[in-house]
Short mmCIF file of C-alpha atoms in Angstrom, two decimals:
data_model
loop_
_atom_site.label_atom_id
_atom_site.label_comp_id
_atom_site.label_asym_id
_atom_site.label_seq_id
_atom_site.Cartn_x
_atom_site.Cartn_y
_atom_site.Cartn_z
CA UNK A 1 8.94 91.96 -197.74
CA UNK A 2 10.24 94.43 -194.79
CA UNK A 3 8.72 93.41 -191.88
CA UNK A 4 8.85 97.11 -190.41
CA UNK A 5 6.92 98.55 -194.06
CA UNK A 6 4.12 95.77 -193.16
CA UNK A 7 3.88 97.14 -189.24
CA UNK A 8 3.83 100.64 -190.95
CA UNK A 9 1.95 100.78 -193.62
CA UNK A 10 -1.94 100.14 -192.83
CA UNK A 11 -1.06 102.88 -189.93
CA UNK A 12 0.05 105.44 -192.81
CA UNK A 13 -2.67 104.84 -195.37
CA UNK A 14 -5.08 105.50 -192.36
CA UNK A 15 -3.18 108.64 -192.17
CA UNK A 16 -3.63 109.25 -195.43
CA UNK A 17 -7.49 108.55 -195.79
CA UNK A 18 -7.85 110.97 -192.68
CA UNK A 19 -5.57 113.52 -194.57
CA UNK A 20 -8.35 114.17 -196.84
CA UNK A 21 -10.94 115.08 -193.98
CA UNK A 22 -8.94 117.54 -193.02
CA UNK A 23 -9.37 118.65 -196.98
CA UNK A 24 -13.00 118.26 -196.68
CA UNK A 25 -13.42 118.64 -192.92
CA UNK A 26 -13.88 122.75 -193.33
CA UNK A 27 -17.57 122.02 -194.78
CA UNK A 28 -19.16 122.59 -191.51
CA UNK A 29 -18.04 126.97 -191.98
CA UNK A 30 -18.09 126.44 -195.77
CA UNK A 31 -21.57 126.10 -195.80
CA UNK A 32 -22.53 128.37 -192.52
CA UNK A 33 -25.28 130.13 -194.87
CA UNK A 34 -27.73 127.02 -194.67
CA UNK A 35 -28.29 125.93 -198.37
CA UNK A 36 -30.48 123.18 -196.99
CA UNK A 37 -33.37 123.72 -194.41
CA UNK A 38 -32.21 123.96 -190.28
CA UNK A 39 -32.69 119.80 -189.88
CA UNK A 40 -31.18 119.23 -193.38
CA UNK A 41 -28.23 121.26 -192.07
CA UNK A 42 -28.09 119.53 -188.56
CA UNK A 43 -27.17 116.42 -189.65
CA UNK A 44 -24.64 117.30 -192.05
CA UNK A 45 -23.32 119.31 -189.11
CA UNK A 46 -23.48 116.78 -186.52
CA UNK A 47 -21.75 113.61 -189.13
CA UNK A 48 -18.92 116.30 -189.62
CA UNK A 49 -18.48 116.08 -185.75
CA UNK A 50 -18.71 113.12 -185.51
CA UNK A 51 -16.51 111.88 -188.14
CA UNK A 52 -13.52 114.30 -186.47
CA UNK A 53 -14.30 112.96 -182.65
CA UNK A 54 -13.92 109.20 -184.50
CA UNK A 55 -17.58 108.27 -183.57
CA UNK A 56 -17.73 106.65 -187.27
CA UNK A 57 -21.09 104.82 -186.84
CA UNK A 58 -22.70 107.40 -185.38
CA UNK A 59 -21.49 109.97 -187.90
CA UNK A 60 -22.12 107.45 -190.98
CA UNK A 61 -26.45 107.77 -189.57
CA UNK A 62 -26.07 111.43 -189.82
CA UNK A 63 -24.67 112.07 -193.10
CA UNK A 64 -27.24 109.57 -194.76
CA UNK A 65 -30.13 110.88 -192.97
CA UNK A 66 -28.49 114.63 -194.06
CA UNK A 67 -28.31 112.70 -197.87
CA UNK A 68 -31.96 111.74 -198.04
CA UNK A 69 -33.09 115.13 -196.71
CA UNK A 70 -30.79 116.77 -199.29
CA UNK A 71 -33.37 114.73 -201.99
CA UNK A 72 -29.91 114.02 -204.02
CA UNK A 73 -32.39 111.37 -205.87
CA UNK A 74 -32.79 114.35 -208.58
CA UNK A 75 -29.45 114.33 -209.57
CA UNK A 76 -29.69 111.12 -210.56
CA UNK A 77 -33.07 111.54 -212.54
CA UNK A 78 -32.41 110.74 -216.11
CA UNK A 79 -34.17 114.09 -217.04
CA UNK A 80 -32.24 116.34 -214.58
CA UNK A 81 -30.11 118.71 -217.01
CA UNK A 82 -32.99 118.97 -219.06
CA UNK A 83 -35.32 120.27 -216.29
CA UNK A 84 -33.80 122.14 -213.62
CA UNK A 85 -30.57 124.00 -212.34
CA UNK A 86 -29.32 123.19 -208.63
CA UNK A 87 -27.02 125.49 -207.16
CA UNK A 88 -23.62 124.88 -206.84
CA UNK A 89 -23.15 125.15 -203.33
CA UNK A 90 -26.09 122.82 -202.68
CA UNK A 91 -24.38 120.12 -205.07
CA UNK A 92 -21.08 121.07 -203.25
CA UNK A 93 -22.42 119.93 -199.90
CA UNK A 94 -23.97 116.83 -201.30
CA UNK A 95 -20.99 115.60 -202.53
CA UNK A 96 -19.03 116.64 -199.44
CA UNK A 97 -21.76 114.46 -197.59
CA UNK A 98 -21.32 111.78 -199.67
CA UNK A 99 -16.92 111.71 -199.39
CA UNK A 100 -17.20 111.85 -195.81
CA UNK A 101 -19.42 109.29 -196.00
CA UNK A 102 -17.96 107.02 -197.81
CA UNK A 103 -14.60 107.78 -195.61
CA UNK A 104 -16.09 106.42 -192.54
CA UNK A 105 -17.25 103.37 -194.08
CA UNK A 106 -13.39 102.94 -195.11
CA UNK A 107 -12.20 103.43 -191.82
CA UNK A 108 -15.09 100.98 -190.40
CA UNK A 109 -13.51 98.22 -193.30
CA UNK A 110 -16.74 98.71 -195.11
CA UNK A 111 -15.28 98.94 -199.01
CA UNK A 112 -18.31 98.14 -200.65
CA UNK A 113 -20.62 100.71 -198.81
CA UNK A 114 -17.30 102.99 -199.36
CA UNK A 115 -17.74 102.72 -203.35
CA UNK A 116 -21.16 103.16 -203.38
CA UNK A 117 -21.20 106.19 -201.98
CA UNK A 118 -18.14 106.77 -203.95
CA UNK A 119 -19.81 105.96 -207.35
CA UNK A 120 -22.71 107.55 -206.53
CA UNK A 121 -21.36 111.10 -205.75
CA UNK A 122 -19.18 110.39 -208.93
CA UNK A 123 -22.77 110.34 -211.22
CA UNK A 124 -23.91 113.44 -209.14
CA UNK A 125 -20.37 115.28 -210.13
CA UNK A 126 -20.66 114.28 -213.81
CA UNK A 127 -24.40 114.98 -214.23
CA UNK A 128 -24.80 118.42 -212.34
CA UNK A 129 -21.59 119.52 -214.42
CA UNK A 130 -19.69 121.09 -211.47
CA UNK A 131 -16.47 121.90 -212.01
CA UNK A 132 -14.63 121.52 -208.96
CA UNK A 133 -11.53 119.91 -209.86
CA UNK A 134 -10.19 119.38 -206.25
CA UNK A 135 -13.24 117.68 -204.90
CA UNK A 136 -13.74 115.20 -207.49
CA UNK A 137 -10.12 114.39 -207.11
CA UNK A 138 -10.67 113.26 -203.16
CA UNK A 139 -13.33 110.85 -204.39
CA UNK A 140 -10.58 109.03 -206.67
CA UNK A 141 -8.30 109.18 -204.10
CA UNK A 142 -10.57 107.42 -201.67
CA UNK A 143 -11.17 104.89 -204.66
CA UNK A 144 -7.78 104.38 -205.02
CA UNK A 145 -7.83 103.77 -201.32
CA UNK A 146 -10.27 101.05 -201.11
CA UNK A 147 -8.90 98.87 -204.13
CA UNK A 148 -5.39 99.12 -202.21
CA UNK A 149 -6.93 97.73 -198.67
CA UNK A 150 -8.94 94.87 -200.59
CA UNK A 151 -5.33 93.51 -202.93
CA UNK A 152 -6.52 95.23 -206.11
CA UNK A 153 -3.47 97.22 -206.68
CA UNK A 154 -4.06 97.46 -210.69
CA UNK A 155 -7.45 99.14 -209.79
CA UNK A 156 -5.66 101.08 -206.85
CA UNK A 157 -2.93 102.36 -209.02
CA UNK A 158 -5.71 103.80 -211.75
CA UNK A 159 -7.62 105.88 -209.44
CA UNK A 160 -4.58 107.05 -207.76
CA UNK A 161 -3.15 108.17 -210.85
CA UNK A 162 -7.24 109.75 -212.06
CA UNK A 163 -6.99 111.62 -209.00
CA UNK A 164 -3.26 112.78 -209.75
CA UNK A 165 -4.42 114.56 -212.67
CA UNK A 166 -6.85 116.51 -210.92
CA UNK A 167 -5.08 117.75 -207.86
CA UNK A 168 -3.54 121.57 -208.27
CA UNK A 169 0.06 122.10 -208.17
CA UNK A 170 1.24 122.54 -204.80
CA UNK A 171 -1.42 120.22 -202.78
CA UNK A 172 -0.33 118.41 -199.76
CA UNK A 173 -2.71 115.19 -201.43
CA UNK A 174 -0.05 114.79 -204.06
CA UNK A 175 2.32 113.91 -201.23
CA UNK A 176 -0.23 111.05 -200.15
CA UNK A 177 -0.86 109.83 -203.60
CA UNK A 178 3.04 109.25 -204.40
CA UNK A 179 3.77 107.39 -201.43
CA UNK A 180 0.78 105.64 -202.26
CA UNK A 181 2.32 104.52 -205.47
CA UNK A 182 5.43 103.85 -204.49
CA UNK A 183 3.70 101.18 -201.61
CA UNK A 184 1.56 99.86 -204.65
CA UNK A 185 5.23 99.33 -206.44
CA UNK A 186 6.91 97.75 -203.83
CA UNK A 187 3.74 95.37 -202.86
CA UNK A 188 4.27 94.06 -206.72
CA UNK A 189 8.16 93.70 -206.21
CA UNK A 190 8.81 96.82 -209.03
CA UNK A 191 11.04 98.54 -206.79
CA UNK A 192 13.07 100.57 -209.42
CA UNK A 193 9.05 102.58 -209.61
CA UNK A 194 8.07 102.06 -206.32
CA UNK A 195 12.39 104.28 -205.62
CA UNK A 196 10.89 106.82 -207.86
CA UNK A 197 7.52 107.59 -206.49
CA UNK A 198 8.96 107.50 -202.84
CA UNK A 199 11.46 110.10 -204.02
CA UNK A 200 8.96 112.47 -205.88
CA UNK A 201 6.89 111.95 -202.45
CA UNK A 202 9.73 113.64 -201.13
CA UNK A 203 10.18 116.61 -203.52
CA UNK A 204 6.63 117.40 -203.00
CA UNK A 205 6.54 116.72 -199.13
CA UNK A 206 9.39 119.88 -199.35
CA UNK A 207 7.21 121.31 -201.33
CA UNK A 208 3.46 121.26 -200.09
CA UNK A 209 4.37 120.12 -196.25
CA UNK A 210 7.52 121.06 -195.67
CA UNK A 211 7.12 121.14 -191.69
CA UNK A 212 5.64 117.56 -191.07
CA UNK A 213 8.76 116.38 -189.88
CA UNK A 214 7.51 112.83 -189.25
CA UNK A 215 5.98 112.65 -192.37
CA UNK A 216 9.61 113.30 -194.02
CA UNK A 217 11.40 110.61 -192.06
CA UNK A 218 8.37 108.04 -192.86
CA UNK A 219 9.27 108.57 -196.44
CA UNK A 220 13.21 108.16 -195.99
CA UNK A 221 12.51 104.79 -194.08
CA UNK A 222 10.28 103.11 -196.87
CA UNK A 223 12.85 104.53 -199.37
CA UNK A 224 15.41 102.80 -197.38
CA UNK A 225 13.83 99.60 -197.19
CA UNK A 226 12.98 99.73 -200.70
CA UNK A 227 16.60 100.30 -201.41
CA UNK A 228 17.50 97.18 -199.25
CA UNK A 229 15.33 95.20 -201.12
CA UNK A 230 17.48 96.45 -204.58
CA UNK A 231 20.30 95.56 -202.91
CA UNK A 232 19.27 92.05 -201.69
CA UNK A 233 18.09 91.30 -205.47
CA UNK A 234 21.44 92.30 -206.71
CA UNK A 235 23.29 89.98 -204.31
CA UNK A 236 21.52 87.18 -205.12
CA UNK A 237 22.07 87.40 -208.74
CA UNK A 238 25.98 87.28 -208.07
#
């Protein structure tokens, strides 16, 4: 394998986790109205700080204590859609809470914390019935993310491609999840895939983040060594 993709690549899925923050990271003025009561509201405020200032710990105290003064319990009661109607903004939050969350425990190398938060604001999604295509789309994502740090690329590639199906035309996450797949390609040696994610990664780059020069050139470099590696395989089969 490339020795310069191996010194790259945990430094660009970190990227890529933190991407979504930046997705997610506009809760703190999203929910400026106070849904929750003034402490419930302080802590969700205060992990969101955290998280961005990199103070991971600290922010993974505050969004739990903001999650067990949000009472999410009840969307997990087996009677819930049979008994009462949350609002959406309120279930919004929670699951906000619970990405964040469940990013800082990735970035801390906790992955089974990570995908029980993950799993858990999954059930919430399904059983309040929100339809918020987007947000449900970060938690696969951040799945996807996990199985690909801990060697389970089959797992990795699943969730990627769950979350692909969500995401809206135009999203700069798309750009994320392709080169995502294309690493997941070339870890298993199926370059010939791992060539054609790294070049729709491209297209949507153009596309969705056209200015993020860097971003651009990363791609080129792991299409090049991908390319090399063709290229190697072919000459030793002469």
């Amino acid at each position: 394998m490339n020795k310069r993709f191996l010194r790259f690549f945990p430094g660009r899925l970190k990227y890529c986790i933190l991407f979504l923050c930046f997705v997610t990271g506009g809760s703190a003025k999203l929910y400026s109205q106070n849904t929750f009561p003034p402490e419930t509201e302080k802590q969700f405020r205060k992990g969101t700080a955290l998280y961005h200032r990199g103070a991971y710990d600290s922010a993974v105290i505050s969004f739990k204590r903001f999650i067990d003064l949000a009472s999410q319990n009840e969307f997990l009661a087996d009677t819930f859609r049979d008994t009462k109607e949350v609002p959406s903004r309120r279930v919004e939050q929670i699951l906000n809470a619970h990405l964040l969350l469940s990013v800082c425990f990735i970035l801390l190398k906790n992955y089974v914390n990570a995908l029980f938060y993950l799993n858990e604001g999954l059930e919430i999604y399904k059983r309040t019935g929100l339809q918020e295509e987007k947000l449900v789309s970060g938690f696969y994502f951040q799945k996807g993310n996990c199985y690909l740090l801990t060697g389970d690329y089959n797992q990795a590639f699943h969730f990627y491609q769950e979350s692909l199906s969500r995401i809206p035309a135009g999203d700069p996450l798309k750009v994320s999840i392709y080169i995502n797949l294309g690493d997941i390609c070339f870890l298993k040696e199926d370059v010939d895939n791992a060539i054609n994610y790294y070049r729709t990664a491209l297209i949507q780059c153009k596309v969705a983040d056209g200015k993020n020069v860097k971003r651009f050139a990363d791609i080129l470099a792991n299409l090049g060594a991908v390319w090399f590696k063709k290229e190697i395989g072919r000459a030793s089969c002469r």
